[in-house]
PDB file of C-alpha atoms in Angstrom:
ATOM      1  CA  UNK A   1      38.213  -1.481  -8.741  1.00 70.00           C
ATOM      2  CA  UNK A   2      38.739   0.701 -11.732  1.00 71.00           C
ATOM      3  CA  UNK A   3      39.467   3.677  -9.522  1.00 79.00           C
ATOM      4  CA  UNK A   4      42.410   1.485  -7.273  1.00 83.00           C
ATOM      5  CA  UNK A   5      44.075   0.363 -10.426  1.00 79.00           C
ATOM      6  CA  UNK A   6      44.145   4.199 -10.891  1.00 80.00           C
ATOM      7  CA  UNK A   7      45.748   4.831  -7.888  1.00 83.00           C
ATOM      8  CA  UNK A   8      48.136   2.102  -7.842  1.00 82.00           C
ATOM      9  CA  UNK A   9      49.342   1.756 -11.473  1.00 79.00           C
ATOM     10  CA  UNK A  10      52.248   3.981 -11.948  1.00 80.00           C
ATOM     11  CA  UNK A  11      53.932   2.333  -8.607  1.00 82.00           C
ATOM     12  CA  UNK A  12      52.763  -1.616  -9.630  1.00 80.00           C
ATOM     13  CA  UNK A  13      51.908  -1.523 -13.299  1.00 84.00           C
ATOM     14  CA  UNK A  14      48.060  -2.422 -14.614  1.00 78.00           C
ATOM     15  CA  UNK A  15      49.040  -6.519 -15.483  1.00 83.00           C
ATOM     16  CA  UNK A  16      50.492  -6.793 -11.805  1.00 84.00           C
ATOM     17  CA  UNK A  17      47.684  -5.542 -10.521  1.00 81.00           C
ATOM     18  CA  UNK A  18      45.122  -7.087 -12.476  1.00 80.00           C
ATOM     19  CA  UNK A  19      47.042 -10.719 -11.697  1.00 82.00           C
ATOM     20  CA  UNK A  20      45.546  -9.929  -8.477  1.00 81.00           C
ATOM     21  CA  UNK A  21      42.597  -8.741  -8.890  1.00 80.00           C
ATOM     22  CA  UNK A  22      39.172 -10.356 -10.580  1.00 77.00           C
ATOM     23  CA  UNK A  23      39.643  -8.028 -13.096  1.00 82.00           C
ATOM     24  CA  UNK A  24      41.295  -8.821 -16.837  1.00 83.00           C
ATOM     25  CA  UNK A  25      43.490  -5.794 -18.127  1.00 78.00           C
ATOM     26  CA  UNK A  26      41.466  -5.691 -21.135  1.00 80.00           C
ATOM     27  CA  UNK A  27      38.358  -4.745 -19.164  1.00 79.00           C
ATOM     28  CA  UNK A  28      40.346  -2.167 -17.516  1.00 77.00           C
ATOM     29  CA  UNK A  29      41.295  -0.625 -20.594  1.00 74.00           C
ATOM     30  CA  UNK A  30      37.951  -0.873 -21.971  1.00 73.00           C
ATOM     31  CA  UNK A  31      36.382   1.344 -19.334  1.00 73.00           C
ATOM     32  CA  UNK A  32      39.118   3.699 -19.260  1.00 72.00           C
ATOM     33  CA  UNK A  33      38.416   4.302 -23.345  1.00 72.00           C
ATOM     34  CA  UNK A  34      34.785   4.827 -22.319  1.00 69.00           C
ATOM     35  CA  UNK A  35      35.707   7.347 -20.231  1.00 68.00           C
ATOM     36  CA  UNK A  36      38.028   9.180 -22.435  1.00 65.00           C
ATOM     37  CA  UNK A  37      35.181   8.687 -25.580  1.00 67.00           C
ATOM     38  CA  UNK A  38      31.861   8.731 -24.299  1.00 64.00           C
ATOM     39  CA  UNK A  39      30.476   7.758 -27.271  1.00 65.00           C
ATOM     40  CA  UNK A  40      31.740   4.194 -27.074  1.00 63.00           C
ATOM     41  CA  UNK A  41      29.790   3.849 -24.137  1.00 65.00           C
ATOM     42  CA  UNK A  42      27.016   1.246 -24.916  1.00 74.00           C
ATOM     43  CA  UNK A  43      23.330   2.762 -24.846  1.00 79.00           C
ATOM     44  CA  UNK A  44      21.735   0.317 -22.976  1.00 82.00           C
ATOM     45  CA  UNK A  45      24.037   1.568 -20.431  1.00 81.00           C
ATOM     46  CA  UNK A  46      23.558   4.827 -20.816  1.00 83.00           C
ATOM     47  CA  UNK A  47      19.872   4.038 -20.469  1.00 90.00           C
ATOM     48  CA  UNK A  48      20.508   2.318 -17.512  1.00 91.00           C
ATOM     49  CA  UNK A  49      21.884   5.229 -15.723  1.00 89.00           C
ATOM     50  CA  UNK A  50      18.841   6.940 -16.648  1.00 93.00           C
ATOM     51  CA  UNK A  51      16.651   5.047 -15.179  1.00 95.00           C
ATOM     52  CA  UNK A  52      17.876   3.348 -12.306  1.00 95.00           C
ATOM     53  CA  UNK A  53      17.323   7.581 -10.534  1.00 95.00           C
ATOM     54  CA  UNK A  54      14.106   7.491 -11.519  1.00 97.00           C
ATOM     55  CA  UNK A  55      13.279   3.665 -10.293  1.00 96.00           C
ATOM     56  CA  UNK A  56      15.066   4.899  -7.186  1.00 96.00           C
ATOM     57  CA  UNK A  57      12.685   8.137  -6.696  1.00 97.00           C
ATOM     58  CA  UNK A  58       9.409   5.973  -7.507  1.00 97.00           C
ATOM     59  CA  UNK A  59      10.603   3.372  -4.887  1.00 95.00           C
ATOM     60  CA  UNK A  60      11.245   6.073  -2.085  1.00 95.00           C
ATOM     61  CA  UNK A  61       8.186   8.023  -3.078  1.00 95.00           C
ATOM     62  CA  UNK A  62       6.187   4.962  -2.369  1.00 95.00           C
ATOM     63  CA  UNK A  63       7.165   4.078   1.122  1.00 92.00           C
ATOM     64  CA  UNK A  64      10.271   1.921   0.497  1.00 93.00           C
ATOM     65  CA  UNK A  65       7.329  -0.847  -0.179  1.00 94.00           C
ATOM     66  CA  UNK A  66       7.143  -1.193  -3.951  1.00 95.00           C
ATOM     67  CA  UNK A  67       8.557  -4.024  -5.944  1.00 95.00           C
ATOM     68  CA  UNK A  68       9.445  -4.092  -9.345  1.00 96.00           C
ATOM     69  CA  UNK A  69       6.273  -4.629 -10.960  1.00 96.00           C
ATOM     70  CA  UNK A  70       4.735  -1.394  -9.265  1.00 96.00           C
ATOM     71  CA  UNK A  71       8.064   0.126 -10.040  1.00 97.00           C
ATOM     72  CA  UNK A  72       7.268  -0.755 -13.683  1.00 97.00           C
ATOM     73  CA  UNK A  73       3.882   0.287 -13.670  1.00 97.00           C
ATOM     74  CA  UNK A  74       4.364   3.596 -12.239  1.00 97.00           C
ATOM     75  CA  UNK A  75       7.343   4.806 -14.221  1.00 97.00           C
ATOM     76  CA  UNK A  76       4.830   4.198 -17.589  1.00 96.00           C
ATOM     77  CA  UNK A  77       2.157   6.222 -15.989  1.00 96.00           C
ATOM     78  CA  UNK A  78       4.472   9.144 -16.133  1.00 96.00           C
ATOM     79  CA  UNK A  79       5.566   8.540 -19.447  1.00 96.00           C
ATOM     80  CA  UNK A  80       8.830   6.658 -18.636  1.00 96.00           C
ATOM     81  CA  UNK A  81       8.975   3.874 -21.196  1.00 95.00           C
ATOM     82  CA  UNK A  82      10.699   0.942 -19.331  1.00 95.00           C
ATOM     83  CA  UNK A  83      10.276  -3.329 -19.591  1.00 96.00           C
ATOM     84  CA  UNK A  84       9.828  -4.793 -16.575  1.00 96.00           C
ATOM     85  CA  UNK A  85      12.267  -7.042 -16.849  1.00 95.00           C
ATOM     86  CA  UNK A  86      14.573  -4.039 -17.058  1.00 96.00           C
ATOM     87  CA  UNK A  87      13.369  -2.695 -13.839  1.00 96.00           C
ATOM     88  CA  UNK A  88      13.504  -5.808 -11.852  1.00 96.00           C
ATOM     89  CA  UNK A  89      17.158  -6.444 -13.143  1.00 95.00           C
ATOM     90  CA  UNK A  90      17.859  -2.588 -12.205  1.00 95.00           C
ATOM     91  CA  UNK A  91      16.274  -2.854  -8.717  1.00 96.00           C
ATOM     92  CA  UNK A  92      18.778  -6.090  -8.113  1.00 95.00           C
ATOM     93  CA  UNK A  93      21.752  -4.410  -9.311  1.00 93.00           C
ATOM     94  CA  UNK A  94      20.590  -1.393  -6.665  1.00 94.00           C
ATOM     95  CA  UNK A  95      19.837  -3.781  -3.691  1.00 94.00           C
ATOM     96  CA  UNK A  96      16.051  -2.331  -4.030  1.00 94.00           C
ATOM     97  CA  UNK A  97      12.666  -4.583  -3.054  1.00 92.00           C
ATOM     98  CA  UNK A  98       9.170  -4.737  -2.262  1.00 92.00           C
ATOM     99  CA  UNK A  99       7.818  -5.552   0.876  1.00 90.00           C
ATOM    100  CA  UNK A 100       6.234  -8.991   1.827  1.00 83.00           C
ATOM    101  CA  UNK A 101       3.225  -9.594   3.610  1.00 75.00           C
ATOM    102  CA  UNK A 102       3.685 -11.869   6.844  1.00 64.00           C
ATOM    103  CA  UNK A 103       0.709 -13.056   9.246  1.00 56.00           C
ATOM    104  CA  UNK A 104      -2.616 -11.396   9.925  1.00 53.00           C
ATOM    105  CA  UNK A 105      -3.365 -11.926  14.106  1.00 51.00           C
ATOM    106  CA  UNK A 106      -6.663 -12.347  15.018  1.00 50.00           C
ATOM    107  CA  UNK A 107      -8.055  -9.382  16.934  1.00 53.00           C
ATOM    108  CA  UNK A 108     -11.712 -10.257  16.572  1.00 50.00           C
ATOM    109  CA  UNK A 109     -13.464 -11.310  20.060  1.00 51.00           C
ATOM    110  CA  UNK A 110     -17.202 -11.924  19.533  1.00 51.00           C
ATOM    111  CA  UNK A 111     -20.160 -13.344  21.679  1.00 52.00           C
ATOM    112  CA  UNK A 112     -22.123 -16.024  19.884  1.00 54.00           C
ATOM    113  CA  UNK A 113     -24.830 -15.173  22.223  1.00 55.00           C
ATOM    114  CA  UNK A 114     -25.149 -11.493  21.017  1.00 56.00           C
ATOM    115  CA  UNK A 115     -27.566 -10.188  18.579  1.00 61.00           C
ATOM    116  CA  UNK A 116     -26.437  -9.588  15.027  1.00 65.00           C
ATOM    117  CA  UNK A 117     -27.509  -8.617  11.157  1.00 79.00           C
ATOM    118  CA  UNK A 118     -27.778 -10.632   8.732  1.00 83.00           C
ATOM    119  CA  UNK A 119     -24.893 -11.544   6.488  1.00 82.00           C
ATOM    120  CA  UNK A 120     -25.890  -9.157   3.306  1.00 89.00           C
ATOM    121  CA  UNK A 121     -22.730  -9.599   1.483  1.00 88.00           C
ATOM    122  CA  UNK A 122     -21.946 -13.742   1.787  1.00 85.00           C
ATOM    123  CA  UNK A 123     -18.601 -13.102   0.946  1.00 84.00           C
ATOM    124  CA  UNK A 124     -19.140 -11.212  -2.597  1.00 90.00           C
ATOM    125  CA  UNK A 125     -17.135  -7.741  -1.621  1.00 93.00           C
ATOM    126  CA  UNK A 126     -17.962  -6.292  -5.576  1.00 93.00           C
ATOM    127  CA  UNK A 127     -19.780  -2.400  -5.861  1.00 95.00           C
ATOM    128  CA  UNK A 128     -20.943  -0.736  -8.858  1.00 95.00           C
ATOM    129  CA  UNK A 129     -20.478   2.231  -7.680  1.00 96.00           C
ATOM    130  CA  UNK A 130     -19.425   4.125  -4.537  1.00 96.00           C
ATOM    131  CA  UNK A 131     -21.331   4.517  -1.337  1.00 96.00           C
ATOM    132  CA  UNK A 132     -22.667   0.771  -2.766  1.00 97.00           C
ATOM    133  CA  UNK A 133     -20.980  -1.271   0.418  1.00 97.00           C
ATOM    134  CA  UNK A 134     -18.619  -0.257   3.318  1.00 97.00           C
ATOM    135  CA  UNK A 135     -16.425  -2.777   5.059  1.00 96.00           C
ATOM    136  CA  UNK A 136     -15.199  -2.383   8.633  1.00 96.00           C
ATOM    137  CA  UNK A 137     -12.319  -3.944  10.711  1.00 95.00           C
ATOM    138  CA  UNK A 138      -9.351  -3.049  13.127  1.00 95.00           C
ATOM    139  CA  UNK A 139      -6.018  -4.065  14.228  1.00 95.00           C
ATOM    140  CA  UNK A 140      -3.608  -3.458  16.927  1.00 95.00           C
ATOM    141  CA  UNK A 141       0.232  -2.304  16.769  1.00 96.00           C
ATOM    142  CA  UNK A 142       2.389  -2.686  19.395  1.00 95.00           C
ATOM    143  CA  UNK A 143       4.647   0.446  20.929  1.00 96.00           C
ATOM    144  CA  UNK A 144       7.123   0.799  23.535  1.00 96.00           C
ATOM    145  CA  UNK A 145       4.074   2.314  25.721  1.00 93.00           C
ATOM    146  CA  UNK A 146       1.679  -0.488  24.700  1.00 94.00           C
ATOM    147  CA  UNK A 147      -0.787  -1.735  22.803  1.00 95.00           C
ATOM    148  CA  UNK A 148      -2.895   0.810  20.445  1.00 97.00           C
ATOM    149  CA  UNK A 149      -5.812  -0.067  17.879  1.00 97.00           C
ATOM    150  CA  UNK A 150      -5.982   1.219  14.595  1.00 97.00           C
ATOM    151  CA  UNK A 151      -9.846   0.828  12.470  1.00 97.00           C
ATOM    152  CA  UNK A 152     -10.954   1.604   9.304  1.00 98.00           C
ATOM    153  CA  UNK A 153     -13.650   1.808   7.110  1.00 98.00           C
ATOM    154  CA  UNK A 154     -13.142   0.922   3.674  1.00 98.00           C
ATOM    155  CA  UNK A 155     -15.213   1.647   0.468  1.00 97.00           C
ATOM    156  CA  UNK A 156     -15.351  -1.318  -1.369  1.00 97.00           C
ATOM    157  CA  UNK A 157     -15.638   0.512  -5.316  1.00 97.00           C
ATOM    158  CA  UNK A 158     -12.565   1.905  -5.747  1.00 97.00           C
ATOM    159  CA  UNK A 159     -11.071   0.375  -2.107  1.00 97.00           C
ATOM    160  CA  UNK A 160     -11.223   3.716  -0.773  1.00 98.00           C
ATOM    161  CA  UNK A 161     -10.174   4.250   2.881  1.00 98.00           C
ATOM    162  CA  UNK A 162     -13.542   6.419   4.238  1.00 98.00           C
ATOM    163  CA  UNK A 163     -12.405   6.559   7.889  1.00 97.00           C
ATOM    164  CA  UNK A 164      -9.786   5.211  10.068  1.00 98.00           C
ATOM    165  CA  UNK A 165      -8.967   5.909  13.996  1.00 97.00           C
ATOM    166  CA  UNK A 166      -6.392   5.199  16.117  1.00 97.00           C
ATOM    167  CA  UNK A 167      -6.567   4.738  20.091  1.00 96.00           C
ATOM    168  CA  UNK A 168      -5.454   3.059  22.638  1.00 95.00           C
ATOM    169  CA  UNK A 169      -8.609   1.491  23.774  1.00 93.00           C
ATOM    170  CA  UNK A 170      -9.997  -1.537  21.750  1.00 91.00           C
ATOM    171  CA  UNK A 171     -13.945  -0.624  22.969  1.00 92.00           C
ATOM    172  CA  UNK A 172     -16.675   0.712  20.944  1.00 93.00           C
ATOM    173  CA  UNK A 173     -15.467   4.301  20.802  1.00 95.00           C
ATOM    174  CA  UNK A 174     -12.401   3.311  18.745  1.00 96.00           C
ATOM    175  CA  UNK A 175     -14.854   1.528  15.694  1.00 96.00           C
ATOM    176  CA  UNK A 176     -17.571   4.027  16.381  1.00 96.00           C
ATOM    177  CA  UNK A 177     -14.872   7.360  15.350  1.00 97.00           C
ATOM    178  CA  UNK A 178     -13.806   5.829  11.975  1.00 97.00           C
ATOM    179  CA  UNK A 179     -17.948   5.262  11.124  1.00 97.00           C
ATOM    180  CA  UNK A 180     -18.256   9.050  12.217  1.00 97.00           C
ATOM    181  CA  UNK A 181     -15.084   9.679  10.309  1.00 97.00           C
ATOM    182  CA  UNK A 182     -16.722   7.725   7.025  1.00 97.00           C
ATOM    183  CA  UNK A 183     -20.382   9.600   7.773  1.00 97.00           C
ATOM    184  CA  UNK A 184     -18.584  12.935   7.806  1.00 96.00           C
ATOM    185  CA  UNK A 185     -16.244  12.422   4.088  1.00 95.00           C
ATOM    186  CA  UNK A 186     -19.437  10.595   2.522  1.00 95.00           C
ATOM    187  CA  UNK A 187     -22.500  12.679   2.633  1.00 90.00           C
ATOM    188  CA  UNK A 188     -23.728  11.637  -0.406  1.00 86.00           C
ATOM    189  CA  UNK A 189     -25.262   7.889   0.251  1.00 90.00           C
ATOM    190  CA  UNK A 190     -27.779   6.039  -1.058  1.00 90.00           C
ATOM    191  CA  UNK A 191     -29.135   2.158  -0.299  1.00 94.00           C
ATOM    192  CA  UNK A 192     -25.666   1.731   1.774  1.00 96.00           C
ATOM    193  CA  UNK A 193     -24.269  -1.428   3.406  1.00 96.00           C
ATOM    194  CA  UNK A 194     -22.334  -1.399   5.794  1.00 96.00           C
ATOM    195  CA  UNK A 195     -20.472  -5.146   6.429  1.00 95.00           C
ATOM    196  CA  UNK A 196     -17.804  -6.145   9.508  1.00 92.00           C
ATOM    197  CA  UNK A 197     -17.084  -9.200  11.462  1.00 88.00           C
ATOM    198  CA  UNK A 198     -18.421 -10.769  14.266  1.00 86.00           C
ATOM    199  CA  UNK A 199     -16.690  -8.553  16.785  1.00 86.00           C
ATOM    200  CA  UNK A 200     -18.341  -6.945  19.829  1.00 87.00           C
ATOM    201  CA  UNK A 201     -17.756  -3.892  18.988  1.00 91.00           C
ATOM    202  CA  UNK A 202     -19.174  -3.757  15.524  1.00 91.00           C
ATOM    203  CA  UNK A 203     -22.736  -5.299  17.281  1.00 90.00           C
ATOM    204  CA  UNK A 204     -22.534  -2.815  20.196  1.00 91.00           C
ATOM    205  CA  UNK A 205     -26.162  -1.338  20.723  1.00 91.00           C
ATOM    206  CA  UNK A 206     -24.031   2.107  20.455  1.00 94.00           C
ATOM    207  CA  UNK A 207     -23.114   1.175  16.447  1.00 94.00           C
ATOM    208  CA  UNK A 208     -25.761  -0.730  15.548  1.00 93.00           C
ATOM    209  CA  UNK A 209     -28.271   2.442  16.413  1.00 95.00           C
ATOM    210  CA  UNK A 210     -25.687   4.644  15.022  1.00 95.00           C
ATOM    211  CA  UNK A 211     -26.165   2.949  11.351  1.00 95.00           C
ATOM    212  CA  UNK A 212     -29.872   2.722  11.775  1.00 95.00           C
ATOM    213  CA  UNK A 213     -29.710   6.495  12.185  1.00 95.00           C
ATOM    214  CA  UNK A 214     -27.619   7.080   8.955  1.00 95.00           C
ATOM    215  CA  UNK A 215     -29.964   4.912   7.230  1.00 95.00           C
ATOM    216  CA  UNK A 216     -27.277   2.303   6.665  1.00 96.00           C
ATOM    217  CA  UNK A 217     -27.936  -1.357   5.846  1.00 95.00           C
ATOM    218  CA  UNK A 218     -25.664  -3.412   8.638  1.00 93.00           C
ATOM    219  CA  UNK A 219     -24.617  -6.352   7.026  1.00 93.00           C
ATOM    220  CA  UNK A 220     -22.653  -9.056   9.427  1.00 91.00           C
ATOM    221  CA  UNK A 221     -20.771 -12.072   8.741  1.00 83.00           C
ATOM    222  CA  UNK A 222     -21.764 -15.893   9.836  1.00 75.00           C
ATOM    223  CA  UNK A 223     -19.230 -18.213   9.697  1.00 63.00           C
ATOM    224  CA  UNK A 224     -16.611 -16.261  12.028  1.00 60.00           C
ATOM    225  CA  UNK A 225     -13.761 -16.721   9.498  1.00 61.00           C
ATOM    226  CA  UNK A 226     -11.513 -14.316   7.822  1.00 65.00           C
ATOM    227  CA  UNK A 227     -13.254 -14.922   4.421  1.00 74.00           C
ATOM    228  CA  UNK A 228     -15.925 -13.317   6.118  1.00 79.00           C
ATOM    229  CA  UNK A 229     -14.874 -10.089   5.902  1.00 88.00           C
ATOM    230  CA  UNK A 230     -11.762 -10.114   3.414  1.00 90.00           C
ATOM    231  CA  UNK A 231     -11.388  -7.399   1.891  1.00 94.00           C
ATOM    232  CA  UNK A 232     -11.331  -5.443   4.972  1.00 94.00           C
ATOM    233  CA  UNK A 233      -8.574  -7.930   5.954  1.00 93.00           C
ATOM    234  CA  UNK A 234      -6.980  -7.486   2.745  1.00 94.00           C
ATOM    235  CA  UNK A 235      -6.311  -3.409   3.214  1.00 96.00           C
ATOM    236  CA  UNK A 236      -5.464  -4.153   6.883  1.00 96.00           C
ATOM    237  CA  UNK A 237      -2.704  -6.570   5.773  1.00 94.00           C
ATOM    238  CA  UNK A 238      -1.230  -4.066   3.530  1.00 96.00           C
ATOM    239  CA  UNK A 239      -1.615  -1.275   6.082  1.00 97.00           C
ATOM    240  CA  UNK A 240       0.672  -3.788   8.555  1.00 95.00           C
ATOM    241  CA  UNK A 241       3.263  -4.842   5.807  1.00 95.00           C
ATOM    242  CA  UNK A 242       4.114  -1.201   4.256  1.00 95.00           C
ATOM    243  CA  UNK A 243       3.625   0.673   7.080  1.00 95.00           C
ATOM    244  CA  UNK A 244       3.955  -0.986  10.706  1.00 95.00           C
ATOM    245  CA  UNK A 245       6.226  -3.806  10.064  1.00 93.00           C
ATOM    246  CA  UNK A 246       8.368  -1.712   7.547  1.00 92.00           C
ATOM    247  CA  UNK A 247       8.958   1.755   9.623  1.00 91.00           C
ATOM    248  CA  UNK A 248       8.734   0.225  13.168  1.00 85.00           C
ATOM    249  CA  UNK A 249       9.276  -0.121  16.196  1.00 92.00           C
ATOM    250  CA  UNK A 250       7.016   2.764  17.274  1.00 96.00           C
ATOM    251  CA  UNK A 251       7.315   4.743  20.337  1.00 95.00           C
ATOM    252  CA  UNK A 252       3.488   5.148  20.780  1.00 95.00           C
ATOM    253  CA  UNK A 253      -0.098   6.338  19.866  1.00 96.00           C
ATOM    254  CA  UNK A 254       1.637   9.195  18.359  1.00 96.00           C
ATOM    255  CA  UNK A 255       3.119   8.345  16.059  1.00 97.00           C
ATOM    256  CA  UNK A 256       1.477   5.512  14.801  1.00 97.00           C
ATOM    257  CA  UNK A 257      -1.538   8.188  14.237  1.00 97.00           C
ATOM    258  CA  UNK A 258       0.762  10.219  11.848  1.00 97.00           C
ATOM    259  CA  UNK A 259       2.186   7.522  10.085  1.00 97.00           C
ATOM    260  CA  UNK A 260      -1.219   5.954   9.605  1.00 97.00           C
ATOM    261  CA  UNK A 261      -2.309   9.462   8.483  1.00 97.00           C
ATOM    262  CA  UNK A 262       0.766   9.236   5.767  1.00 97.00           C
ATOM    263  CA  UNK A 263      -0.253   5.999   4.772  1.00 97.00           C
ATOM    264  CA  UNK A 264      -4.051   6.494   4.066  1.00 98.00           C
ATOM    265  CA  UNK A 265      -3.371   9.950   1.892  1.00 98.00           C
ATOM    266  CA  UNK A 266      -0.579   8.090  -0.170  1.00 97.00           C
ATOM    267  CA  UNK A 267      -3.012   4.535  -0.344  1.00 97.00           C
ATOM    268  CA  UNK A 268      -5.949   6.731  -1.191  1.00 98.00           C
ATOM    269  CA  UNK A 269      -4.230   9.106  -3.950  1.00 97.00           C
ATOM    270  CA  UNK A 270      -1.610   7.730  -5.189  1.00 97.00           C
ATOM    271  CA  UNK A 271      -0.876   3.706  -4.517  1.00 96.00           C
ATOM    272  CA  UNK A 272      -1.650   1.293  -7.619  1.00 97.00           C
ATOM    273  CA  UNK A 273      -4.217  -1.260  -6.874  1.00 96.00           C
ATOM    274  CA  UNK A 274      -3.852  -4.403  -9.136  1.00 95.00           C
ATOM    275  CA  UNK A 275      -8.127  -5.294  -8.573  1.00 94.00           C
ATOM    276  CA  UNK A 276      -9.256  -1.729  -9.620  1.00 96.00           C
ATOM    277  CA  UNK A 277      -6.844  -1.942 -12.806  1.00 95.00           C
ATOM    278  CA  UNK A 278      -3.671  -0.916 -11.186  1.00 96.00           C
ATOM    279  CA  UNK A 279      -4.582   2.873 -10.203  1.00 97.00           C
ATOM    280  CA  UNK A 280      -4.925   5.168  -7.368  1.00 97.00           C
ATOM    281  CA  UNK A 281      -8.386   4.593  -5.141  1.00 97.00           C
ATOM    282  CA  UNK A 282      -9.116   8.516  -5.480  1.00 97.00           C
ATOM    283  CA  UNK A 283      -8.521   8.181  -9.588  1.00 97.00           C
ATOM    284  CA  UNK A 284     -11.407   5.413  -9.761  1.00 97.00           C
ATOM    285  CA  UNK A 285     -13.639   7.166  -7.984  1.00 97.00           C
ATOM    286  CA  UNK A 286     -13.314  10.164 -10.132  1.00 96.00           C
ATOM    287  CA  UNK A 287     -13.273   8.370 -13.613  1.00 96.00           C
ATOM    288  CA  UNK A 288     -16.580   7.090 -12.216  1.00 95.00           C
ATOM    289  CA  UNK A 289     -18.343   9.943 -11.447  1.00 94.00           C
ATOM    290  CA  UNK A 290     -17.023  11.775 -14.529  1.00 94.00           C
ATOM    291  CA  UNK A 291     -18.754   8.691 -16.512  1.00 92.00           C
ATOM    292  CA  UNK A 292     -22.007   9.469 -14.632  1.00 86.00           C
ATOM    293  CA  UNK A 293     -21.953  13.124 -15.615  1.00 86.00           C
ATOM    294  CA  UNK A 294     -21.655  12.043 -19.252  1.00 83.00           C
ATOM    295  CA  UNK A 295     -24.467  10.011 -18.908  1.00 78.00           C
ATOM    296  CA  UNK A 296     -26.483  12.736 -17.404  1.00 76.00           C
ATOM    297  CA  UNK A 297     -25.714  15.413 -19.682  1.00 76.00           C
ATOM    298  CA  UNK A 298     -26.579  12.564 -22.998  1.00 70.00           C
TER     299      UNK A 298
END
């Protein structure tokens, strides 16, 4: 507005043009002695011009999915002093926002006839320590080619993702990669469990001799709900809202496999989890065993 009161003036005149315009001539000349003396220029807006960059490169370093609380969390990791408040006003006055979550679809498909493990867990999803209690689960994410299936395995600590695999088959295989997957990053395991739903895939003779092998505890919910296997629901639901629902429609197995891969080295390294103390997965895990070592050299 400024700018075509610039343009316009020495043809019109700034009260003409202002008597059309939302603007008052007074604010007009107010900005224009800001420009000529910087140093009338308020700080908070000053400050605001320095930070609303920076709240822009946190927001696109983070998948476009941060709100202003993560925002505001992240920028005082690095040393950025902001309020919150600040940020959420900034983010507004940018057109920035989080994600929300929508719906979870129910993928599960189990046989109440089929032989299962017990239910270990009984919906208390809490480790002391890593390699203390795995939860599996998958979902599916529609392309323009079809229908592929995404699984994980998820260390329930630090929420670490341990193994994930995408395919376009829903059978055994699919689950039975993303265990191998886990087995493979997590050699060092003691008194394991291993928890999942009711699916049929999860009590295939396949996985359930495949855990027995790796000395794994198998651990199965009873009730057939989603509180049954939460937290694995929980990651999932995050996974769908920052990642498929955000960046779709996808074109097919493709490239939902490299934007899963994306997703699972930023979630495991650098995303802020609010129920480990709002930091990275990979950052628990490591403040953990760095506490153990202490202990073992005292």
């Amino acid at each position: 507005m400024v700018l075509f009161i610039d343009e316009h003036r020495t043809q019109y005149g700034v009260e003409p043009i202002c008597r059309q315009l939302p603007i008052a001539p007074s604010t007009y000349y107010h900005h224009k002695a800001r420009q000529a003396d910087p140093q009338k220029i308020p700080a908070r807006h000053l400050r605001d011009q320095f930070l609303k960059p920076q709240i822009h490169r946190v927001w696109k370093e983070n998948f476009d999915v941060y709100g202003a609380r993560k925002v505001w969390l992240q920028l005082n990791r690095e040393g950025i002093p902001v309020a919150r408040c600040t940020v959420e006003r900034l983010m507004r006055e940018m057109g920035l926002r989080g994600v929300v979550r929508g719906k979870k679809k129910i993928t599960t498909i189990s046989d109440p006839k089929q032989d299962r493990a017990p239910d270990l867990v009984k919906r208390k999803f809490e480790a002391t320590r890593p390699n203390q209690l795995w939860v599996a689960d998958f979902t599916y994410v529609a392309t323009w080619s079809g229908f592929v299936y995404v699984a994980f395995v998820i260390d329930v600590y630090a929420r670490s993702i341990v193994g994930w695999r995408v395919s376009s088959s829903m059978k055994t295989a699919l689950v039975l990669d993303a265990l191998e997957q886990a087995l493979w990053a997590r050699k060092n395991r003691r008194e394991l469990i291993h928890h999942s739903d009711r699916g049929s895939q999860y009590l295939s003779i396949h996985y359930t001799e495949r855990l027995a092998e790796a000395n794994i505890s198998a651990s199965v919910g009873t009730t057939g709900d989603s509180y049954d296997n939460a937290l694995a629901e929980t990651i999932i639901g995050l996974y769908k809202t920052e990642i498929i629902h955000h960046r779709g429609p996808w074109k097919g197995r493709e490239a939902v496999e490299y934007a899963t891969l994306e997703w699972v080295d930023w979630f495991n390294n650098r995303r802020l989890l609010e129920p480990i103390g709002n930091i990275p997965p990979a950052e628990k895990e490591k403040e953990y065993y760095r506490l153990e070592e202490s202990d073992e050299a005292a």
